[in-house]
Amino acid sequence: MRLASRLCAAIALLLGWAATPATAQEWRGWNIHPPDYPVSRGMDRFAELVAQRTSNRIRLRTYHSAQLGQQDEAIQQMRLGSIDFAEFNLSPFNNLVPSTQVVTLPFLFRNVAHLHAVMDGPVGDAIARDVEAIGIVPLAWYDAGARSIYTRRPVRTIEDMRGLKIRVQTSDLWIDLMRAMGANPTPLPFGEVFTSLQSGVIDGAENNWPSYESTRHFEVARYYTTTEHSNVPEVLAVSRTRWQRLNEADRAILRTAARESAAYQRELWAERERLSRERVVAAGAQVIEITDREPWARLMEPVYARYAADPRLAELVRRIRETR
Ligand code: BDP
């Protein structure tokens, strides 16, 4: 009897093992955006591809809508290895990884094709190595479009910016950029912007069309002025703690899946930018078109003087400008 029950237990164990690979891992992923956002759909695609190609040995579970906290905390948790993968904007890395400042610089990229050529080329690789050194391994770059100013009262000219309290991400560069526009920068987590706009703690913020729409900021800050002052990209990354435990074959699977998810995200992005703009305009947002960005770009000299002065960063800026 005892032998039979042991045999049964052994068979059950074996069967269980066959259904779930012994080494199956579930990874926790951080994302700030709601499930239908292009970033979220890109991450879901990444998870599907990884599950398929590792026969479910690596299962990626993404917690959308900032369920695991705001961006700055999530970066720390990735470094400690308590979050396994995530998609971040590069601005909150600015103070930690100086080369990320270069791609945050205002009015730098000529267009989306230029941005892709830079990020998917040697400059992107150099930035990826620097980010990896702080414990986060970049796998692919996602699009985040152009960021513009939006406010509770209309901003039609540079003069209108004077003294306005504008929310920025936590980054010294962003503080200086907003000061150079004459405004009063207020760093706040993304999740606090809506109530701060509503209560009048701030006069405005700045972001791309999809975030302006998905956060419903357009309901409380109805004027969107198309300054398009920064095209800072985003990164899909894995914690170095996880990465170091993977063999080369699995690393290759993750890298390829990440790049494919980025191609998908970029397509979704372009479509969503148009759609979000249409939606907010239909809901009553007023678009103030800036046709001549030259005077705005000229204001940015002190920002370049400060953040592109270091020889290594100056060299990266030069290489970006020369990228065709
Ligand atoms: C959005 C980015 C997100 C940032 C947010 C912000 O996709 O990663 O957290 O802006 O401004 O466009 O904080």
mmCIF file of C-alpha atoms and ligand atoms in Angstrom:
data_model
loop_
_atom_site.group_PDB
_atom_site.id
_atom_site.type_symbol
_atom_site.label_atom_id
_atom_site.label_comp_id
_atom_site.label_asym_id
_atom_site.label_seq_id
_atom_site.Cartn_x
_atom_site.Cartn_y
_atom_site.Cartn_z
ATOM 1 C CA MET A 1 0.000 0.000 0.000
ATOM 2 C CA ARG A 2 2.624 2.426 1.066
ATOM 3 C CA LEU A 3 4.625 1.714 -2.048
ATOM 4 C CA ALA A 4 1.541 2.245 -4.231
ATOM 5 C CA SER A 5 0.711 5.592 -2.665
ATOM 6 C CA ARG A 6 4.312 6.705 -3.034
ATOM 7 C CA LEU A 7 4.213 5.682 -6.655
ATOM 8 C CA CYS A 8 1.008 7.671 -7.135
ATOM 9 C CA ALA A 9 2.614 10.713 -5.533
ATOM 10 C CA ALA A 10 5.640 10.337 -7.787
ATOM 11 C CA ILE A 11 3.455 10.083 -10.893
ATOM 12 C CA ALA A 12 1.402 13.134 -9.836
ATOM 13 C CA LEU A 13 4.598 15.060 -9.329
ATOM 14 C CA LEU A 14 5.918 14.059 -12.722
ATOM 15 C CA LEU A 15 2.650 15.001 -14.417
ATOM 16 C CA GLY A 16 2.627 18.329 -12.653
ATOM 17 C CA TRP A 17 6.192 18.908 -13.724
ATOM 18 C CA ALA A 18 5.309 18.190 -17.343
ATOM 19 C CA ALA A 19 2.458 20.744 -17.294
ATOM 20 C CA THR A 20 4.485 23.497 -15.612
ATOM 21 C CA PRO A 21 8.185 23.459 -16.385
ATOM 22 C CA ALA A 22 10.183 23.012 -13.168
ATOM 23 C CA THR A 23 12.030 26.264 -13.793
ATOM 24 C CA ALA A 24 8.920 28.348 -14.630
ATOM 25 C CA GLN A 25 9.267 31.901 -13.400
ATOM 26 C CA GLU A 26 6.669 34.627 -13.054
ATOM 27 C CA TRP A 27 8.060 38.123 -13.428
ATOM 28 C CA ARG A 28 6.427 41.292 -12.108
ATOM 29 C CA GLY A 29 6.261 44.202 -14.492
ATOM 30 C CA TRP A 30 5.631 47.885 -13.782
ATOM 31 C CA ASN A 31 3.755 50.254 -16.078
ATOM 32 C CA ILE A 32 2.296 53.685 -15.396
ATOM 33 C CA HIS A 33 -0.298 53.673 -18.202
ATOM 34 C CA PRO A 34 -3.825 52.191 -18.497
ATOM 35 C CA PRO A 35 -4.244 48.891 -20.402
ATOM 36 C CA ASP A 36 -5.325 50.381 -23.761
ATOM 37 C CA TYR A 37 -2.326 52.773 -24.007
ATOM 38 C CA PRO A 38 0.251 51.982 -26.743
ATOM 39 C CA VAL A 39 2.976 51.338 -24.128
ATOM 40 C CA SER A 40 0.725 48.848 -22.322
ATOM 41 C CA ARG A 41 -0.182 47.024 -25.514
ATOM 42 C CA GLY A 42 3.496 46.885 -26.468
ATOM 43 C CA MET A 43 4.320 45.345 -23.090
ATOM 44 C CA ASP A 44 1.496 42.827 -23.469
ATOM 45 C CA ARG A 45 2.872 41.849 -26.875
ATOM 46 C CA PHE A 46 6.340 41.462 -25.322
ATOM 47 C CA ALA A 47 4.901 39.132 -22.647
ATOM 48 C CA GLU A 48 3.045 37.014 -25.232
ATOM 49 C CA LEU A 49 6.135 36.569 -27.379
ATOM 50 C CA VAL A 50 8.337 35.650 -24.418
ATOM 51 C CA ALA A 51 5.800 33.112 -23.101
ATOM 52 C CA GLN A 52 5.463 31.513 -26.547
ATOM 53 C CA ARG A 53 9.162 31.339 -27.243
ATOM 54 C CA THR A 54 10.131 29.979 -23.815
ATOM 55 C CA SER A 55 7.172 27.531 -23.768
ATOM 56 C CA ASN A 56 5.866 29.367 -20.712
ATOM 57 C CA ARG A 57 9.057 29.045 -18.713
ATOM 58 C CA ILE A 58 9.149 32.843 -18.409
ATOM 59 C CA ARG A 59 5.785 34.427 -17.730
ATOM 60 C CA LEU A 60 5.647 38.190 -17.627
ATOM 61 C CA ARG A 61 2.814 39.708 -15.670
ATOM 62 C CA THR A 62 2.459 43.454 -16.160
ATOM 63 C CA TYR A 63 0.729 45.568 -13.537
ATOM 64 C CA HIS A 64 -0.675 48.446 -15.588
ATOM 65 C CA SER A 65 -1.985 51.826 -14.326
ATOM 66 C CA ALA A 66 0.817 52.379 -11.753
ATOM 67 C CA GLN A 67 -0.507 49.594 -9.495
ATOM 68 C CA LEU A 68 3.067 49.087 -8.265
ATOM 69 C CA GLY A 69 3.671 52.791 -7.505
ATOM 70 C CA GLN A 70 4.930 55.935 -9.228
ATOM 71 C CA GLN A 71 7.897 56.109 -11.602
ATOM 72 C CA ASP A 72 10.712 57.182 -9.256
ATOM 73 C CA GLU A 73 9.958 54.387 -6.740
ATOM 74 C CA ALA A 74 9.629 51.857 -9.536
ATOM 75 C CA ILE A 75 13.114 52.732 -10.805
ATOM 76 C CA GLN A 76 14.525 52.079 -7.335
ATOM 77 C CA GLN A 77 12.650 48.785 -7.105
ATOM 78 C CA MET A 78 14.008 47.688 -10.471
ATOM 79 C CA ARG A 79 17.522 48.436 -9.260
ATOM 80 C CA LEU A 80 16.900 46.331 -6.153
ATOM 81 C CA GLY A 81 15.316 43.558 -8.225
ATOM 82 C CA SER A 82 11.892 43.654 -6.559
ATOM 83 C CA ILE A 83 10.324 44.659 -9.895
ATOM 84 C CA ASP A 84 11.537 42.489 -12.786
ATOM 85 C CA PHE A 85 10.711 44.541 -15.873
ATOM 86 C CA ALA A 86 9.180 47.900 -16.726
ATOM 87 C CA GLU A 87 8.687 50.626 -19.289
ATOM 88 C CA PHE A 88 9.959 54.064 -18.286
ATOM 89 C CA ASN A 89 10.285 57.523 -19.700
ATOM 90 C CA LEU A 90 13.991 58.462 -19.735
ATOM 91 C CA SER A 91 13.521 61.801 -17.900
ATOM 92 C CA PRO A 92 13.453 60.293 -14.382
ATOM 93 C CA PHE A 93 16.890 58.807 -15.220
ATOM 94 C CA ASN A 94 18.393 62.213 -15.959
ATOM 95 C CA ASN A 95 19.894 62.784 -12.513
ATOM 96 C CA LEU A 96 21.114 59.171 -12.252
ATOM 97 C CA VAL A 97 22.509 58.589 -15.747
ATOM 98 C CA PRO A 98 23.899 61.783 -17.360
ATOM 99 C CA SER A 99 23.783 60.485 -20.941
ATOM 100 C CA THR A 100 19.972 60.197 -20.735
ATOM 101 C CA GLN A 101 19.958 63.999 -20.437
ATOM 102 C CA VAL A 102 21.185 64.253 -23.981
ATOM 103 C CA VAL A 103 18.034 62.691 -25.475
ATOM 104 C CA THR A 104 15.832 64.785 -23.190
ATOM 105 C CA LEU A 105 17.351 68.028 -24.528
ATOM 106 C CA PRO A 106 14.817 70.427 -26.062
ATOM 107 C CA PHE A 107 14.350 70.780 -29.818
ATOM 108 C CA LEU A 108 17.006 68.189 -30.591
ATOM 109 C CA PHE A 109 15.376 65.607 -32.851
ATOM 110 C CA ARG A 110 14.382 66.683 -36.342
ATOM 111 C CA ASN A 111 11.562 64.140 -36.636
ATOM 112 C CA VAL A 112 10.523 60.624 -35.602
ATOM 113 C CA ALA A 113 12.762 58.966 -38.210
ATOM 114 C CA HIS A 114 15.752 60.863 -36.785
ATOM 115 C CA LEU A 115 14.838 59.774 -33.245
ATOM 116 C CA HIS A 116 14.582 56.113 -34.303
ATOM 117 C CA ALA A 117 17.885 56.247 -36.181
ATOM 118 C CA VAL A 118 19.608 57.670 -33.074
ATOM 119 C CA MET A 119 18.061 55.336 -30.507
ATOM 120 C CA ASP A 120 18.391 52.167 -32.602
ATOM 121 C CA GLY A 121 22.015 53.015 -33.424
ATOM 122 C CA PRO A 122 25.326 53.450 -31.558
ATOM 123 C CA VAL A 123 24.141 56.457 -29.478
ATOM 124 C CA GLY A 124 21.218 54.404 -28.172
ATOM 125 C CA ASP A 125 23.634 51.542 -27.396
ATOM 126 C CA ALA A 126 25.933 53.886 -25.437
ATOM 127 C CA ILE A 127 22.995 55.162 -23.355
ATOM 128 C CA ALA A 128 21.821 51.572 -22.801
ATOM 129 C CA ARG A 129 25.233 50.625 -21.357
ATOM 130 C CA ASP A 130 25.087 53.570 -18.948
ATOM 131 C CA VAL A 131 21.583 52.645 -17.784
ATOM 132 C CA GLU A 132 22.691 49.033 -17.346
ATOM 133 C CA ALA A 133 25.462 50.227 -15.021
ATOM 134 C CA ILE A 134 22.816 51.381 -12.502
ATOM 135 C CA GLY A 135 21.101 47.975 -12.495
ATOM 136 C CA ILE A 136 18.503 48.260 -15.270
ATOM 137 C CA VAL A 137 19.050 46.531 -18.627
ATOM 138 C CA PRO A 138 17.423 48.334 -21.612
ATOM 139 C CA LEU A 139 16.041 45.981 -24.272
ATOM 140 C CA ALA A 140 14.255 48.339 -26.667
ATOM 141 C CA TRP A 141 13.173 51.958 -27.067
ATOM 142 C CA TYR A 142 9.507 52.899 -27.209
ATOM 143 C CA ASP A 143 8.030 56.094 -28.693
ATOM 144 C CA ALA A 144 6.583 58.869 -26.580
ATOM 145 C CA GLY A 145 6.063 61.551 -29.223
ATOM 146 C CA ALA A 146 6.565 65.262 -28.787
ATOM 147 C CA ARG A 147 5.734 66.956 -25.504
ATOM 148 C CA SER A 148 3.923 70.300 -25.436
ATOM 149 C CA ILE A 149 2.684 72.701 -22.774
ATOM 150 C CA TYR A 150 -0.931 72.665 -21.582
ATOM 151 C CA THR A 151 -2.463 75.115 -19.177
ATOM 152 C CA ARG A 152 -5.576 76.372 -17.431
ATOM 153 C CA ARG A 153 -5.232 79.764 -19.107
ATOM 154 C CA PRO A 154 -4.121 80.143 -22.747
ATOM 155 C CA VAL A 155 -0.412 80.399 -23.542
ATOM 156 C CA ARG A 156 -0.070 82.053 -26.945
ATOM 157 C CA THR A 157 3.370 83.629 -26.619
ATOM 158 C CA ILE A 158 6.540 83.129 -24.610
ATOM 159 C CA GLU A 159 5.493 86.087 -22.435
ATOM 160 C CA ASP A 160 2.388 84.177 -21.372
ATOM 161 C CA MET A 161 4.635 81.553 -19.736
ATOM 162 C CA ARG A 162 6.056 84.026 -17.235
ATOM 163 C CA GLY A 163 5.590 82.889 -13.654
ATOM 164 C CA LEU A 164 3.220 80.008 -14.492
ATOM 165 C CA LYS A 165 3.586 76.988 -12.231
ATOM 166 C CA ILE A 166 4.194 74.126 -14.599
ATOM 167 C CA ARG A 167 4.528 70.524 -13.472
ATOM 168 C CA VAL A 168 7.652 68.688 -14.636
ATOM 169 C CA GLN A 169 9.059 65.194 -14.122
ATOM 170 C CA THR A 170 11.708 64.784 -11.404
ATOM 171 C CA SER A 171 14.833 65.863 -13.301
ATOM 172 C CA ASP A 172 17.138 68.876 -12.909
ATOM 173 C CA LEU A 173 17.212 69.291 -16.658
ATOM 174 C CA TRP A 174 13.436 69.663 -16.752
ATOM 175 C CA ILE A 175 13.563 72.247 -13.970
ATOM 176 C CA ASP A 176 16.106 74.290 -15.923
ATOM 177 C CA LEU A 177 14.225 73.855 -19.187
ATOM 178 C CA MET A 178 11.021 75.188 -17.668
ATOM 179 C CA ARG A 179 12.885 78.090 -16.016
ATOM 180 C CA ALA A 180 14.410 78.946 -19.381
ATOM 181 C CA MET A 181 10.838 79.299 -20.687
ATOM 182 C CA GLY A 182 10.176 81.793 -17.898
ATOM 183 C CA ALA A 183 7.918 79.468 -15.903
ATOM 184 C CA ASN A 184 8.058 78.236 -12.349
ATOM 185 C CA PRO A 185 8.786 74.470 -12.526
ATOM 186 C CA THR A 186 7.024 72.177 -10.051
ATOM 187 C CA PRO A 187 8.227 68.542 -9.949
ATOM 188 C CA LEU A 188 5.345 66.170 -9.160
ATOM 189 C CA PRO A 189 4.592 62.470 -9.724
ATOM 190 C CA PHE A 190 2.448 61.837 -12.800
ATOM 191 C CA GLY A 191 -0.420 60.515 -10.666
ATOM 192 C CA GLU A 192 -0.750 63.806 -8.777
ATOM 193 C CA VAL A 193 -1.038 66.096 -11.773
ATOM 194 C CA PHE A 194 -4.799 65.872 -12.273
ATOM 195 C CA THR A 195 -5.773 66.940 -8.748
ATOM 196 C CA SER A 196 -3.035 69.591 -8.689
ATOM 197 C CA LEU A 197 -4.417 71.100 -11.881
ATOM 198 C CA GLN A 198 -7.949 70.864 -10.613
ATOM 199 C CA SER A 199 -7.211 72.580 -7.315
ATOM 200 C CA GLY A 200 -5.033 75.227 -8.979
ATOM 201 C CA VAL A 201 -1.819 74.187 -7.150
ATOM 202 C CA ILE A 202 -0.282 74.271 -10.621
ATOM 203 C CA ASP A 203 -1.271 76.240 -13.734
ATOM 204 C CA GLY A 204 -0.245 73.624 -16.237
ATOM 205 C CA ALA A 205 1.895 70.678 -17.214
ATOM 206 C CA GLU A 206 3.466 69.333 -20.388
ATOM 207 C CA ASN A 207 3.056 66.045 -22.174
ATOM 208 C CA ASN A 208 2.268 64.308 -25.465
ATOM 209 C CA TRP A 209 -1.269 64.002 -26.901
ATOM 210 C CA PRO A 210 -1.941 60.435 -25.665
ATOM 211 C CA SER A 211 -1.022 61.224 -22.034
ATOM 212 C CA TYR A 212 -2.917 64.523 -22.121
ATOM 213 C CA GLU A 213 -5.944 62.494 -23.157
ATOM 214 C CA SER A 214 -5.570 59.280 -21.092
ATOM 215 C CA THR A 215 -5.095 61.200 -17.829
ATOM 216 C CA ARG A 216 -8.073 63.464 -18.613
ATOM 217 C CA HIS A 217 -5.846 66.459 -17.906
ATOM 218 C CA PHE A 218 -7.570 68.118 -20.872
ATOM 219 C CA GLU A 219 -10.692 68.478 -18.744
ATOM 220 C CA VAL A 220 -8.937 70.767 -16.277
ATOM 221 C CA ALA A 221 -6.221 72.345 -18.455
ATOM 222 C CA ARG A 222 -8.047 73.081 -21.691
ATOM 223 C CA TYR A 223 -5.344 74.945 -23.619
ATOM 224 C CA TYR A 224 -2.717 72.885 -25.446
ATOM 225 C CA THR A 225 0.088 74.974 -26.968
ATOM 226 C CA THR A 226 2.085 72.966 -29.514
ATOM 227 C CA THR A 227 5.592 73.876 -28.377
ATOM 228 C CA GLU A 228 6.793 70.287 -29.073
ATOM 229 C CA HIS A 229 9.799 71.125 -26.929
ATOM 230 C CA SER A 230 11.078 67.604 -26.206
ATOM 231 C CA ASN A 231 10.883 64.147 -27.772
ATOM 232 C CA VAL A 232 12.390 62.218 -24.898
ATOM 233 C CA PRO A 233 11.973 58.496 -25.674
ATOM 234 C CA GLU A 234 11.105 55.587 -23.379
ATOM 235 C CA VAL A 235 12.721 52.295 -22.531
ATOM 236 C CA LEU A 236 11.520 48.726 -22.086
ATOM 237 C CA ALA A 237 13.911 47.166 -19.581
ATOM 238 C CA VAL A 238 14.615 44.228 -17.280
ATOM 239 C CA SER A 239 16.208 44.343 -13.835
ATOM 240 C CA ARG A 240 19.881 43.372 -13.904
ATOM 241 C CA THR A 241 19.248 40.881 -11.081
ATOM 242 C CA ARG A 242 16.974 38.868 -13.404
ATOM 243 C CA TRP A 243 19.115 39.390 -16.452
ATOM 244 C CA GLN A 244 22.235 37.996 -14.820
ATOM 245 C CA ARG A 245 20.425 34.740 -14.039
ATOM 246 C CA LEU A 246 19.405 34.143 -17.668
ATOM 247 C CA ASN A 247 21.411 32.079 -20.128
ATOM 248 C CA GLU A 248 22.399 33.487 -23.531
ATOM 249 C CA ALA A 249 19.551 31.737 -25.351
ATOM 250 C CA ASP A 250 16.889 33.272 -23.105
ATOM 251 C CA ARG A 251 18.534 36.681 -23.292
ATOM 252 C CA ALA A 252 18.330 36.507 -27.082
ATOM 253 C CA ILE A 253 14.636 35.568 -26.869
ATOM 254 C CA LEU A 254 13.934 38.555 -24.626
ATOM 255 C CA ARG A 255 15.884 40.992 -26.772
ATOM 256 C CA THR A 256 14.181 39.948 -29.992
ATOM 257 C CA ALA A 257 10.730 39.943 -28.386
ATOM 258 C CA ALA A 258 11.383 43.423 -26.944
ATOM 259 C CA ARG A 259 12.430 44.808 -30.335
ATOM 260 C CA GLU A 260 9.393 43.303 -32.034
ATOM 261 C CA SER A 261 7.159 44.775 -29.344
ATOM 262 C CA ALA A 262 8.787 48.173 -29.932
ATOM 263 C CA ALA A 263 8.028 48.035 -33.656
ATOM 264 C CA TYR A 264 4.404 47.288 -32.759
ATOM 265 C CA GLN A 265 4.285 50.018 -30.080
ATOM 266 C CA ARG A 266 5.649 52.607 -32.524
ATOM 267 C CA GLU A 267 2.875 51.831 -35.016
ATOM 268 C CA LEU A 268 0.228 52.054 -32.324
ATOM 269 C CA TRP A 269 1.803 55.258 -31.096
ATOM 270 C CA ALA A 270 1.519 57.148 -34.368
ATOM 271 C CA GLU A 271 -2.133 56.155 -34.673
ATOM 272 C CA ARG A 272 -2.943 57.043 -31.048
ATOM 273 C CA GLU A 273 -1.330 60.490 -31.295
ATOM 274 C CA ARG A 274 -3.802 61.403 -34.034
ATOM 275 C CA LEU A 275 -6.736 59.812 -32.257
ATOM 276 C CA SER A 276 -5.998 61.451 -28.894
ATOM 277 C CA ARG A 277 -5.739 64.841 -30.509
ATOM 278 C CA GLU A 278 -9.104 64.339 -32.213
ATOM 279 C CA ARG A 279 -10.714 63.147 -28.998
ATOM 280 C CA VAL A 280 -9.564 66.052 -26.832
ATOM 281 C CA VAL A 281 -10.528 68.598 -29.474
ATOM 282 C CA ALA A 282 -13.979 67.006 -29.755
ATOM 283 C CA ALA A 283 -14.243 67.300 -25.972
ATOM 284 C CA GLY A 284 -13.548 71.042 -26.093
ATOM 285 C CA ALA A 285 -9.774 71.393 -25.682
ATOM 286 C CA GLN A 286 -8.346 74.410 -27.515
ATOM 287 C CA VAL A 287 -5.214 73.892 -29.589
ATOM 288 C CA ILE A 288 -2.877 76.867 -29.866
ATOM 289 C CA GLU A 289 -0.538 76.153 -32.781
ATOM 290 C CA ILE A 290 3.039 77.377 -32.524
ATOM 291 C CA THR A 291 4.179 77.731 -36.108
ATOM 292 C CA ASP A 292 7.570 79.308 -35.435
ATOM 293 C CA ARG A 293 9.478 77.400 -32.758
ATOM 294 C CA GLU A 294 12.731 79.285 -33.337
ATOM 295 C CA PRO A 295 12.202 81.861 -30.550
ATOM 296 C CA TRP A 296 11.356 79.045 -28.121
ATOM 297 C CA ALA A 297 14.432 77.070 -29.170
ATOM 298 C CA ARG A 298 16.646 80.150 -28.692
ATOM 299 C CA LEU A 299 15.565 80.312 -25.040
ATOM 300 C CA MET A 300 17.170 76.921 -24.538
ATOM 301 C CA GLU A 301 20.772 78.118 -24.831
ATOM 302 C CA PRO A 302 21.392 78.026 -21.053
ATOM 303 C CA VAL A 303 20.048 74.463 -20.947
ATOM 304 C CA TYR A 304 22.496 73.366 -23.655
ATOM 305 C CA ALA A 305 25.285 75.319 -21.970
ATOM 306 C CA ARG A 306 24.694 73.393 -18.788
ATOM 307 C CA TYR A 307 23.797 69.890 -19.979
ATOM 308 C CA ALA A 308 25.787 69.576 -23.171
ATOM 309 C CA ALA A 309 28.993 71.137 -21.846
ATOM 310 C CA ASP A 310 30.589 67.986 -20.477
ATOM 311 C CA PRO A 311 32.851 66.649 -23.308
ATOM 312 C CA ARG A 312 31.228 63.211 -23.425
ATOM 313 C CA LEU A 313 27.719 64.652 -23.570
ATOM 314 C CA ALA A 314 28.777 67.288 -26.115
ATOM 315 C CA GLU A 315 30.137 64.479 -28.267
ATOM 316 C CA LEU A 316 26.834 62.584 -28.041
ATOM 317 C CA VAL A 317 24.921 65.730 -29.047
ATOM 318 C CA ARG A 318 27.234 66.142 -32.021
ATOM 319 C CA ARG A 319 26.714 62.518 -33.079
ATOM 320 C CA ILE A 320 22.945 62.888 -32.727
ATOM 321 C CA ARG A 321 22.941 65.995 -34.929
ATOM 322 C CA GLU A 322 25.022 64.165 -37.513
ATOM 323 C CA THR A 323 22.795 61.089 -37.556
ATOM 324 C CA ARG A 324 20.864 60.873 -40.819
HETATM 325 C C1 BDP B 1 4.262 60.142 -20.120
HETATM 326 C C2 BDP B 1 5.252 59.015 -20.043
HETATM 327 C C3 BDP B 1 5.358 58.499 -18.631
HETATM 328 C C4 BDP B 1 5.694 59.615 -17.698
HETATM 329 C C5 BDP B 1 4.710 60.747 -17.873
HETATM 330 C C6 BDP B 1 5.062 61.928 -16.976
HETATM 331 O O1 BDP B 1 4.886 57.974 -20.911
HETATM 332 O O2 BDP B 1 6.355 57.496 -18.558
HETATM 333 O O3 BDP B 1 5.651 59.178 -16.388
HETATM 334 O O4 BDP B 1 4.647 61.156 -19.220
HETATM 335 O O5 BDP B 1 5.035 63.047 -17.451
HETATM 336 O O6 BDP B 1 4.226 60.657 -21.428
HETATM 337 O O7 BDP B 1 5.361 61.682 -15.806
#
